[in-house]
Structures are given as structure tokens and as C-alpha cells.
PDB file of C-alpha atoms and ligand atoms in Angstrom:
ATOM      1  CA  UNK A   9      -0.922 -27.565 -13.356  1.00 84.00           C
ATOM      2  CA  UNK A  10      -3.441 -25.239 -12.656  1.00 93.00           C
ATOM      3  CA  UNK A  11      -2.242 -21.268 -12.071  1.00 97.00           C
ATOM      4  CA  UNK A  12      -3.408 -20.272  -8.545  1.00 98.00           C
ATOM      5  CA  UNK A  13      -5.380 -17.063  -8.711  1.00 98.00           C
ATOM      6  CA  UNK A  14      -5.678 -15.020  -5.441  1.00 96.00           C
ATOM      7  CA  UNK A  15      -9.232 -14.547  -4.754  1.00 89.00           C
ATOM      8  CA  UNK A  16      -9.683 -12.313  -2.138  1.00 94.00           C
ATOM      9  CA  UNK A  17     -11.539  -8.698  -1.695  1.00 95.00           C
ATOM     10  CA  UNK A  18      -8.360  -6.991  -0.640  1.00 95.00           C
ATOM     11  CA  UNK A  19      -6.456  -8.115  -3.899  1.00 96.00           C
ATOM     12  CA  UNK A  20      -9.434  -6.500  -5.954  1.00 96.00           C
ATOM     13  CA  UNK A  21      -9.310  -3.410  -3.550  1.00 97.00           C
ATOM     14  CA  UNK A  22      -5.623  -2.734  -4.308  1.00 97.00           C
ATOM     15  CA  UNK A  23      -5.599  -4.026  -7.582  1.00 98.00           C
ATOM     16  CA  UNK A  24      -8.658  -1.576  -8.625  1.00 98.00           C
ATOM     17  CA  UNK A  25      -5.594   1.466  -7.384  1.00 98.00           C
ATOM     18  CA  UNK A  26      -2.893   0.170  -8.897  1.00 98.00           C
ATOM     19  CA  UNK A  27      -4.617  -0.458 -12.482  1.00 98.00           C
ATOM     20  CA  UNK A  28      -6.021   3.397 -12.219  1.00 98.00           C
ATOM     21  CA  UNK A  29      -3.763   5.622 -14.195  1.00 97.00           C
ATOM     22  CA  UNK A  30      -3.633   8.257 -11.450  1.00 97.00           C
ATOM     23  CA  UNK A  31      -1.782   6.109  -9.046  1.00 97.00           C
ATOM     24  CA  UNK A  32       1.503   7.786  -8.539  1.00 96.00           C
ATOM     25  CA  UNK A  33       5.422   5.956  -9.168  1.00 97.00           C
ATOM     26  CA  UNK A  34       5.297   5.682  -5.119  1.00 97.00           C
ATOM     27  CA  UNK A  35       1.891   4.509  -3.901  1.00 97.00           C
ATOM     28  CA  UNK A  36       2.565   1.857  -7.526  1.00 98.00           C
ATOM     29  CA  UNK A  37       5.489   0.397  -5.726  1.00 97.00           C
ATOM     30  CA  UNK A  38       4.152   0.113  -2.189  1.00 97.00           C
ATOM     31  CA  UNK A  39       1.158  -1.925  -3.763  1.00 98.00           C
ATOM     32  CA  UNK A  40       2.987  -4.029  -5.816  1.00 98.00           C
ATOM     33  CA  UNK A  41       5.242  -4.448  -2.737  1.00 97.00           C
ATOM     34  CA  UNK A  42       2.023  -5.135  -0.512  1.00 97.00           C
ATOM     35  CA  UNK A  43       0.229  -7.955  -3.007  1.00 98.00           C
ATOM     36  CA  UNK A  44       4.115  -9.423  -3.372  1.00 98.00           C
ATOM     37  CA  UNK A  45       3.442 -10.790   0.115  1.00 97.00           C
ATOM     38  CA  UNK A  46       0.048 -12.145  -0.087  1.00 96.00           C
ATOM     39  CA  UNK A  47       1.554 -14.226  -3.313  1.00 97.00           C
ATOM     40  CA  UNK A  48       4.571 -15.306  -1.373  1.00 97.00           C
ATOM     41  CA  UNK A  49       2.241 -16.655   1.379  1.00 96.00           C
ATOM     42  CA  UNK A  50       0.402 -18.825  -0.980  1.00 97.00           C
ATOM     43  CA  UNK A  51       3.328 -19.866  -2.922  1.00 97.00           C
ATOM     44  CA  UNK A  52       5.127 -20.913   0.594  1.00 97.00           C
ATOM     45  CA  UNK A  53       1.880 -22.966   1.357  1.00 96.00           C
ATOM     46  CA  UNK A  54       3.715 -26.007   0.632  1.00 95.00           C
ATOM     47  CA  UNK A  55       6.614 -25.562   2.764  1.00 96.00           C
ATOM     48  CA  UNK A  56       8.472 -28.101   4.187  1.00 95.00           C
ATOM     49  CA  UNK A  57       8.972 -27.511   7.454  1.00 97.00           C
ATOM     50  CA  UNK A  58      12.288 -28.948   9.576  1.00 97.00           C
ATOM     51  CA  UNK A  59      11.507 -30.418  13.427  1.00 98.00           C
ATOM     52  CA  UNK A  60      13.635 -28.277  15.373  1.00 97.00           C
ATOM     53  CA  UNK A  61      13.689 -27.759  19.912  1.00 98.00           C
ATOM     54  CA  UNK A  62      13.318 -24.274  20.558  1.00 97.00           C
ATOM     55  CA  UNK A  63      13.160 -23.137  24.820  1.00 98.00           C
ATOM     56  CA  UNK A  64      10.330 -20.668  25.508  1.00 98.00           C
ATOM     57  CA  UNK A  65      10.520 -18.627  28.545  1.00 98.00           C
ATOM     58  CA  UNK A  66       8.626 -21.233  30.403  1.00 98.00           C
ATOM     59  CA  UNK A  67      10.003 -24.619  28.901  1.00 98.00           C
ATOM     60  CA  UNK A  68      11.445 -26.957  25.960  1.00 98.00           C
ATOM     61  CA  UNK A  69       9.259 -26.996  23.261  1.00 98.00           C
ATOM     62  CA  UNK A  70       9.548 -29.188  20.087  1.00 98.00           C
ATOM     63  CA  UNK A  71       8.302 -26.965  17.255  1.00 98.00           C
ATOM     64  CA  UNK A  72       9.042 -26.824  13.296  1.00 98.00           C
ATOM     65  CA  UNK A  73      10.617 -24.323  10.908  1.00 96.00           C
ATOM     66  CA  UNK A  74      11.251 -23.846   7.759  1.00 96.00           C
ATOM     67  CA  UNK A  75      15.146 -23.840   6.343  1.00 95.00           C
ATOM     68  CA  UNK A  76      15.233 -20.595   4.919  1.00 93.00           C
ATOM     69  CA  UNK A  77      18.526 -21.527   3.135  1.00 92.00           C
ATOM     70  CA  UNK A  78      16.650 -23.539   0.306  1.00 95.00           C
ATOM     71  CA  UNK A  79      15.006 -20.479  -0.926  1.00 97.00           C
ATOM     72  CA  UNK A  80      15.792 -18.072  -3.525  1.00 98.00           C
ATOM     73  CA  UNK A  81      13.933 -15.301  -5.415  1.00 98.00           C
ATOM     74  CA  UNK A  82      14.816 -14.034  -8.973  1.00 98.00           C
ATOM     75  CA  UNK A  83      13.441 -10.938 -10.034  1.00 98.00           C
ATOM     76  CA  UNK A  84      13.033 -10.632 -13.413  1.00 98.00           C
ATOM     77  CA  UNK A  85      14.335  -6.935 -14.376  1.00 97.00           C
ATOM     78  CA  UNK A  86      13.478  -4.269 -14.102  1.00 94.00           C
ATOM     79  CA  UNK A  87       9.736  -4.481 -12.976  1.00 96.00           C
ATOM     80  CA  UNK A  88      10.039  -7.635 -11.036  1.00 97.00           C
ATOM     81  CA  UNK A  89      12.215  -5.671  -8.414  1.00 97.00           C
ATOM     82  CA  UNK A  90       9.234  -4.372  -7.394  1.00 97.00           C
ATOM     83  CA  UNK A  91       8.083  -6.892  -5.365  1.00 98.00           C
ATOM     84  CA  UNK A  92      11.346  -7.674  -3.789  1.00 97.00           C
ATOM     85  CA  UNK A  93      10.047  -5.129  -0.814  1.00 94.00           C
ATOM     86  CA  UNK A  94       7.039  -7.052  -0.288  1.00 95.00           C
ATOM     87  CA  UNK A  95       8.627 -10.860  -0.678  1.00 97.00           C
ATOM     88  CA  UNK A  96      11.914 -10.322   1.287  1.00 96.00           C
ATOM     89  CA  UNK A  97      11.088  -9.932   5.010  1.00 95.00           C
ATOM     90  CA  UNK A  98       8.504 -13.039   4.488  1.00 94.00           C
ATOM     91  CA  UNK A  99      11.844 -15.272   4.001  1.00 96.00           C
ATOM     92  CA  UNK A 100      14.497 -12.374   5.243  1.00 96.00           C
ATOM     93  CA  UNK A 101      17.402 -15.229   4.332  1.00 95.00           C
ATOM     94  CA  UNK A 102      16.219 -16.709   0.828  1.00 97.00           C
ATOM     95  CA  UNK A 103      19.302 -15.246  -1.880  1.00 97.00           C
ATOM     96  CA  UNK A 104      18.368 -13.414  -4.450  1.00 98.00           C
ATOM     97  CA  UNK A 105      19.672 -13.864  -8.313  1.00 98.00           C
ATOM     98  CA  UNK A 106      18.776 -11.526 -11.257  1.00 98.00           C
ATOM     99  CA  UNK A 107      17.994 -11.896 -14.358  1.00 98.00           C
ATOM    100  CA  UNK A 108      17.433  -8.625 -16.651  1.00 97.00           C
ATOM    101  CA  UNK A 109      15.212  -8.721 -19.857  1.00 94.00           C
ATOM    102  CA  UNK A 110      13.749  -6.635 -21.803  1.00 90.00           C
ATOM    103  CA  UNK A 111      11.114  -7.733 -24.767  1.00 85.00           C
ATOM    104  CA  UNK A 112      12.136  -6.293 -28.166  1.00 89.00           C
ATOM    105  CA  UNK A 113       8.852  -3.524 -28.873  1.00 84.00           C
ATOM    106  CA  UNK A 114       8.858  -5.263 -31.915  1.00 87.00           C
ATOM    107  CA  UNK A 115       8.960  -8.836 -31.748  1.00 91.00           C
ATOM    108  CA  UNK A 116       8.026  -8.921 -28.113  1.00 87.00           C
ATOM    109  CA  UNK A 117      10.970 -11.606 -27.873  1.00 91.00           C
ATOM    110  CA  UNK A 118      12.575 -11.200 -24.773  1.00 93.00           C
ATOM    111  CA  UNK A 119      16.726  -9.985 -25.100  1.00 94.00           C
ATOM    112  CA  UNK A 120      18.879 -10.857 -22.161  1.00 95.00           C
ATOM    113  CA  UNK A 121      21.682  -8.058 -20.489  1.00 96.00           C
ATOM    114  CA  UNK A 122      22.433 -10.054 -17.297  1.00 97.00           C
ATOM    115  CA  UNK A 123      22.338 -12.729 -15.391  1.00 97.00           C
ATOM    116  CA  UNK A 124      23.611 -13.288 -11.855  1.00 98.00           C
ATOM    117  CA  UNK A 125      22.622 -16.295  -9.630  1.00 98.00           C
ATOM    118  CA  UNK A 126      23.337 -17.055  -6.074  1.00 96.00           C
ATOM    119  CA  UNK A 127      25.563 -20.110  -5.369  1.00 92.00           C
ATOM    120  CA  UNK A 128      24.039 -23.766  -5.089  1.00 93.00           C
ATOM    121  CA  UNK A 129      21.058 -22.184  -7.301  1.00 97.00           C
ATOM    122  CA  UNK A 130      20.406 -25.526  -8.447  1.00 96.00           C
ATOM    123  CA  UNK A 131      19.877 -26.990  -4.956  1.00 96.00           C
ATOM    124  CA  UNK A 132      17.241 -23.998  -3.819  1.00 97.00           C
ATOM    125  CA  UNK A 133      13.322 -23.553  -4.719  1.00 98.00           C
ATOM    126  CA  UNK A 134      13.051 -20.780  -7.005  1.00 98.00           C
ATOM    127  CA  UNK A 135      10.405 -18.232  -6.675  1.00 98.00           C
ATOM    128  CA  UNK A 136      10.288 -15.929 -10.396  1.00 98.00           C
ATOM    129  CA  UNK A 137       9.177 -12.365 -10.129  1.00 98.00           C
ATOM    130  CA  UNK A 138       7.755 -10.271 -12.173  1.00 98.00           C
ATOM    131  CA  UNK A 139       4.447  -7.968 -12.287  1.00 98.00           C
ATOM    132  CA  UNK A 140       3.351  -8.767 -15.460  1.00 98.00           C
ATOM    133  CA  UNK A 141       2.738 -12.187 -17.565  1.00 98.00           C
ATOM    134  CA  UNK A 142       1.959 -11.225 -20.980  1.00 97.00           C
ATOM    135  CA  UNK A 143       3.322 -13.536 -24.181  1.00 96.00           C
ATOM    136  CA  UNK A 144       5.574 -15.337 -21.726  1.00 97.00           C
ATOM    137  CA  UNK A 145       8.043 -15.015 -23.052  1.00 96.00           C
ATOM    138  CA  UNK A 146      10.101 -13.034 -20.645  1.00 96.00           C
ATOM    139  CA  UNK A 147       8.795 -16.097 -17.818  1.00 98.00           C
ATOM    140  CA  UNK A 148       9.720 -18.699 -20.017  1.00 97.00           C
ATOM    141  CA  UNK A 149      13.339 -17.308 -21.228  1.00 97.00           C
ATOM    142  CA  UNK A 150      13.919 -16.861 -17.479  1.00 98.00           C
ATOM    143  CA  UNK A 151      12.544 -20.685 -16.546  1.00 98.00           C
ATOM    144  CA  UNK A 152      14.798 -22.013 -19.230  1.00 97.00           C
ATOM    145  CA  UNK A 153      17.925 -20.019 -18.620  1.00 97.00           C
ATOM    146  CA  UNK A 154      17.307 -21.411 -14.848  1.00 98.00           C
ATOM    147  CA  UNK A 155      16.523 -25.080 -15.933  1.00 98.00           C
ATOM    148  CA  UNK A 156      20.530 -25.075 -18.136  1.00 97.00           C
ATOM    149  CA  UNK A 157      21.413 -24.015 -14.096  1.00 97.00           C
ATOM    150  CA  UNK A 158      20.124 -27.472 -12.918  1.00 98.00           C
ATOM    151  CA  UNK A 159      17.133 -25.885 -10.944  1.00 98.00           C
ATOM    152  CA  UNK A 160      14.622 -28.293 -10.724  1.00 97.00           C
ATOM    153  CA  UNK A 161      12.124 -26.594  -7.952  1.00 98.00           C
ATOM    154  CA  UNK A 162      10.303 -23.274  -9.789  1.00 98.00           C
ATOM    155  CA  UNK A 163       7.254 -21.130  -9.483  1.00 98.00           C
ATOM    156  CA  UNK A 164       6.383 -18.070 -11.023  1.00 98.00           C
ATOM    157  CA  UNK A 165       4.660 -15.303  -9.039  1.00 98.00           C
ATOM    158  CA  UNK A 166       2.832 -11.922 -10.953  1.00 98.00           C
ATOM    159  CA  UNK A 167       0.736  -9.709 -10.350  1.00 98.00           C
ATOM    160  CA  UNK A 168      -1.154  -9.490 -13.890  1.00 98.00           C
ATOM    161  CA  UNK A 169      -1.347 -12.432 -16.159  1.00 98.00           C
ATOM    162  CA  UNK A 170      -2.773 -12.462 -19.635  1.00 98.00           C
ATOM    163  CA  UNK A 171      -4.354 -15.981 -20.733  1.00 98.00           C
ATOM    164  CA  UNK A 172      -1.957 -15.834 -24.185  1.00 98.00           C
ATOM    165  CA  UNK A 173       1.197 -16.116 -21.504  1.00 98.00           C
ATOM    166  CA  UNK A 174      -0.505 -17.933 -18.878  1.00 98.00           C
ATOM    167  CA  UNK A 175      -1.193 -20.567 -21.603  1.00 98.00           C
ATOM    168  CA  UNK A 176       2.338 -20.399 -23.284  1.00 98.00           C
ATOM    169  CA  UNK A 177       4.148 -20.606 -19.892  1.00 98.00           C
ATOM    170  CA  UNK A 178       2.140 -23.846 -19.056  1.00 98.00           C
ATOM    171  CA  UNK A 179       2.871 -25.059 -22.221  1.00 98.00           C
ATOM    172  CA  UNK A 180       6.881 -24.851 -21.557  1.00 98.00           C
ATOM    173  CA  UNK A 181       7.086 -25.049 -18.502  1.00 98.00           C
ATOM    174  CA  UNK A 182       4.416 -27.902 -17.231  1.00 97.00           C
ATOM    175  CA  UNK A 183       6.366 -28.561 -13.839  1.00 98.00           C
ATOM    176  CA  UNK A 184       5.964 -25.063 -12.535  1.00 98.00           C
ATOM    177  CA  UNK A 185       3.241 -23.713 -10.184  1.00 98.00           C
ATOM    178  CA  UNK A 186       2.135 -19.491 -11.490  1.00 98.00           C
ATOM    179  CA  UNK A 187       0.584 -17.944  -8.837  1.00 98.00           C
ATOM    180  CA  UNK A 188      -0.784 -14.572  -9.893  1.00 98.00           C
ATOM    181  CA  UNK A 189      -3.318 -11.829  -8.486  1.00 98.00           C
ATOM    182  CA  UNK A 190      -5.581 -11.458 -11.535  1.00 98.00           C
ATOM    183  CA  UNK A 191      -5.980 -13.435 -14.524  1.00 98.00           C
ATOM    184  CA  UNK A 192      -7.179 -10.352 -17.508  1.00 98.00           C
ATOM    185  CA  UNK A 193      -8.885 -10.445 -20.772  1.00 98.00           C
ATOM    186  CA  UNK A 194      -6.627 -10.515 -23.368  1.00 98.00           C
ATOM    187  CA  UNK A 195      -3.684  -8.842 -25.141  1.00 98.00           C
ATOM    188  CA  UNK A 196      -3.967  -6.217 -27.451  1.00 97.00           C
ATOM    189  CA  UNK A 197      -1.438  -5.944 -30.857  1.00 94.00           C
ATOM    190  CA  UNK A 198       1.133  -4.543 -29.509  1.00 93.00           C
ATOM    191  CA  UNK A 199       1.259  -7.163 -26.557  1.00 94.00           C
ATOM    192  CA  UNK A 200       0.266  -4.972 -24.047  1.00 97.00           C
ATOM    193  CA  UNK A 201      -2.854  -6.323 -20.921  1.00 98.00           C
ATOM    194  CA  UNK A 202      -6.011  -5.614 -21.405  1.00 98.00           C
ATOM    195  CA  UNK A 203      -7.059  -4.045 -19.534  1.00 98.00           C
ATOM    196  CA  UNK A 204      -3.851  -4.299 -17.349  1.00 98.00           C
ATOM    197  CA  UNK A 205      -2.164  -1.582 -15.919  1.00 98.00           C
ATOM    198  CA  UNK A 206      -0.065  -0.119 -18.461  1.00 98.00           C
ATOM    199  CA  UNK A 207       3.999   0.172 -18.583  1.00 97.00           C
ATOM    200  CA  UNK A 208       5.155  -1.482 -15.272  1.00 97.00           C
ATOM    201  CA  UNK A 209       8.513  -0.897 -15.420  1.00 96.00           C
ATOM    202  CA  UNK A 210       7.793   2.878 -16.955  1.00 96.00           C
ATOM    203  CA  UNK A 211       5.361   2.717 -13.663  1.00 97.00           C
ATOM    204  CA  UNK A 212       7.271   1.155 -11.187  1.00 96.00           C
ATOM    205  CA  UNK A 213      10.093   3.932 -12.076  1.00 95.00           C
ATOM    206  CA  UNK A 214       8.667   6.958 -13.686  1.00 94.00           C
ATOM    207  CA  UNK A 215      10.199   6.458 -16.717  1.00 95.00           C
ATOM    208  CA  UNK A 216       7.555   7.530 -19.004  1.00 82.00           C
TER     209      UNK A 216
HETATM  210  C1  PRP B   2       7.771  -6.304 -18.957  1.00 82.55           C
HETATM  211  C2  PRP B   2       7.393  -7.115 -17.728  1.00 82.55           C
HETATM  212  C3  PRP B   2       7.834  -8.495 -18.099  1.00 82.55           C
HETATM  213  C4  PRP B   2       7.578  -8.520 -19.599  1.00 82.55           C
HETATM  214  C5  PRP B   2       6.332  -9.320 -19.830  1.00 82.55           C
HETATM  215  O1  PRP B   2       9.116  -6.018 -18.964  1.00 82.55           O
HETATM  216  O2  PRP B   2       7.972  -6.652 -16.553  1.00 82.55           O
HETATM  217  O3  PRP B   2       9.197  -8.754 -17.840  1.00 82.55           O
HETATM  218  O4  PRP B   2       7.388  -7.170 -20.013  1.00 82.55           O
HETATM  219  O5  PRP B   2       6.093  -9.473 -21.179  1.00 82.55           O
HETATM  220  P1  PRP B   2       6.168 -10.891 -21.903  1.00 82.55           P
HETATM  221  O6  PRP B   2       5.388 -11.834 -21.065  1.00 82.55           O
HETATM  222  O7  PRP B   2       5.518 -10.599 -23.224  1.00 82.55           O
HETATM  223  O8  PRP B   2       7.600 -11.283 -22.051  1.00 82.55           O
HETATM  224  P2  PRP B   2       9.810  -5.121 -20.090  1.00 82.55           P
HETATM  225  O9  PRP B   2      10.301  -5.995 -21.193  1.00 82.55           O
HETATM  226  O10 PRP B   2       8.910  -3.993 -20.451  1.00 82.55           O
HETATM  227  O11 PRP B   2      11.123  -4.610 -19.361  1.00 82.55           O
HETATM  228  P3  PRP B   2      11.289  -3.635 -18.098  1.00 82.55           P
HETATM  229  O12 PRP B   2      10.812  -4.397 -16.876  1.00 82.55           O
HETATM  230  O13 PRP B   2      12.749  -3.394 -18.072  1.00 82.55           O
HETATM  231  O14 PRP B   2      10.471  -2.388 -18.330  1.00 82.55           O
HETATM  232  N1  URA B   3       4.712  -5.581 -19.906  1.00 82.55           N
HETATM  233  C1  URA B   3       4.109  -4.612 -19.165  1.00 82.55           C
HETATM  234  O1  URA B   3       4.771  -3.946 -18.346  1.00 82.55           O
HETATM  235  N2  URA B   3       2.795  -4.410 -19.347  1.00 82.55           N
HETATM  236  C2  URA B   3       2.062  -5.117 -20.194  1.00 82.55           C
HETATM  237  O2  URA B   3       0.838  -4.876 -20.306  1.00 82.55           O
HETATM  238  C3  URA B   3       2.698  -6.095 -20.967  1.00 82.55           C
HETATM  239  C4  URA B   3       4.016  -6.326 -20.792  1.00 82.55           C
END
């Protein structure tokens, strides 16, 4: 499956902010937040939508909605909380699960320290979050751990994706759609973007 890469002028506008190192811990968030909606709109593009009678003020109308109730998000901690502002008032009732990870600084594997999942996780569609795709290995830990669940409906939403994880994650994961804002150059030895936008988590909290 081919990723879905936003194309659009406002996505390179606030992407250009939050790459430059002098964006601050709370104008970070609010853009991460703010291009965490325009992925969840193209994600939700294939919705399926319910037939459902609604009565306006004038008359009966037969209209469609979607069942928010088959939704879930998982952010993948810490950084993938991040866009839980932006995604949650597009579907106010999807549940959330979480999954923390962190990648080892030296064998960039990721090393799991919880895992919480909403009930009938196997019966929603699963939208992954997390800023940053870089081995994949964080995305694909996270897909598998959710697969043992029974979930059979995933995609993966980021803001940054490197082509090293982009191609691993397809690799796994075939079956599941990655929507991201910007596809980047490359990795660099210590498995950090290039030319990215740094520490996410460190930015997204001010740890560093
Ligand atoms: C970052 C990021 C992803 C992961 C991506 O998290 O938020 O989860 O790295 O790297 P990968 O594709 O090589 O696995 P990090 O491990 O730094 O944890 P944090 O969010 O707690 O800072
Ligand atoms: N995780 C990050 O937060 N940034 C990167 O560039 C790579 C992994």
C-alpha cells in the first residue's frame, strides 16, 4: 500500500515552524495538535457512514453518520500524545488505548512499560499515533502487540517519516494504510531524521 503524504501549502507552512529549533515546548504542541487533524481527516476519508433519520427544524430528513463507537486511537508514548489534542474532537467518542515505548539509544529497539487498551479493541479501527516514523520499529512493535489483540482494522498516522521506517513498516505490516505529513531524507547513525525536527518527545515536553 502506498503511504499517503499530505500535500498541501499549509502542512509545509507549519511544518517549516515546527522543524525550526526556536519553536518553543508550547507553540510545538499546538502544531503538532493542529496537523493531527488534517491527518485524521484523510485517514477518516474512507468512513463508513450508517443511514440514520435525523428532524431539522423544518422537517424529517434521512441523512448518514458515522458510528463513532468503532473507532479508537492509540498513542504511542510519550510523543504520540501530542496529537491527541488535535485528533480527539474530530471523533470526540473514539476510546483511546496506550501503548508506551521507548527505543533503547543504543539499539534503537523499541522496550515496552505499558500497555492499556480499551474494551472490544479487536472489533474497532485503530488509528496509531505518533510524530515521528524513524526505523519503525516503535510502529511496528505497536502494530504487532495490537495484531496478538485480534485487531484487524489499522493505520498509522505521523507527522515525520523517514524512508528506512516507512519501508520497514510496509514491509511488516502490508495491510496498514501510514498517512504522514512529510516523507524526509534519510536517517543519520544514531537513528535520528534528517533533517527532521529533533527530540519530539524532549520537544513536545521540554525535557531537554
Ligand atoms: C520516538 C518517537 C517514536 C520513536 C520512533 O520516541 O516518538 O515513538 O522514537 O523511532 P523508531 O521508529 O526508530 O522506533 P522515543 O523512543 O524517543 O520515546 P519518547 O516518545 O518517550 O521520547
Ligand atoms: N524519534 C524522534 O523523536 N526523532 C527522531 O528524529 C527519531 C526518532
Amino acid at each position: 500500500m502506498k503511504e499517503v503524504v499530505l500535500n498541501h501549502p499549509l502542512i509545509t507552512h507549519k511544518l517549516s515552524i515546527l522543524r525550526d529549533k526556536r519553536t518553543g515546548t508550547k507553540e510545538f504542541r499546538e502544531l503538532v495538535g493542529e496537523i493531527a487533524v488534517l491527518l485524521c481527516y484523510e485517514a477518516l476519508k474512507d468512513a463508513k457512514l450508517e443511514d440514520t433519520t435525523i428532524n431539522t427544524p423544518l422537517e424529517e430528513y434521512k441523512t448518514k453518520c458515522i458510528n463513532e463507537d468503532n473507532y479508537a486511537f492509540v498513542p504511542i508514548l510519550r510523543a504520540g500524545m501530542s496529537m491527541i489534542d488535535g485528533v480527539l474532537p474530530v471523533v470526540p467518542n473514539a476510546k483511546i488505548g496506550h501503548i508506551g515505548l521507548y527505543r533503547n539509544e543504543e539499539t534503537l529497539e523499541p522496550v515496552e512499560y505499558y500497555y492499556k487498551m480499551p474494551k472490544n479493541i479487536k472489533n474497532r479501527e485503530v488509528l496509531v499515533l505518533d510524530p515521528m516514523l524513524a526505523t519503525g520499529g516503535s510502529a511496528i512493535a505497536t502494530i504487532n502487540r495490537l495484531k496478538q489483540d485480534g485487531v484487524k482494522k489499522i493505520k498509522f498516522l505521523c507527522v515525520i517519516a523517514a524512508p528506512e521506517g516507512l519501508n520497514a513498516l510496509k514491509k511488516a505490516h502490508k495491510d496498514v494504510q501510514i498517512y504522514c505529513a512529510s516523507v524526509d531524507r534519510q536517517l543519520n547513525d544514531i537513528g535520528y531524521i534528517l533533517p527532521g525536527l529533533g527530540d519530539a518527545g524532549d520537544r513536545v515536553y521540554g525535557t531537554k
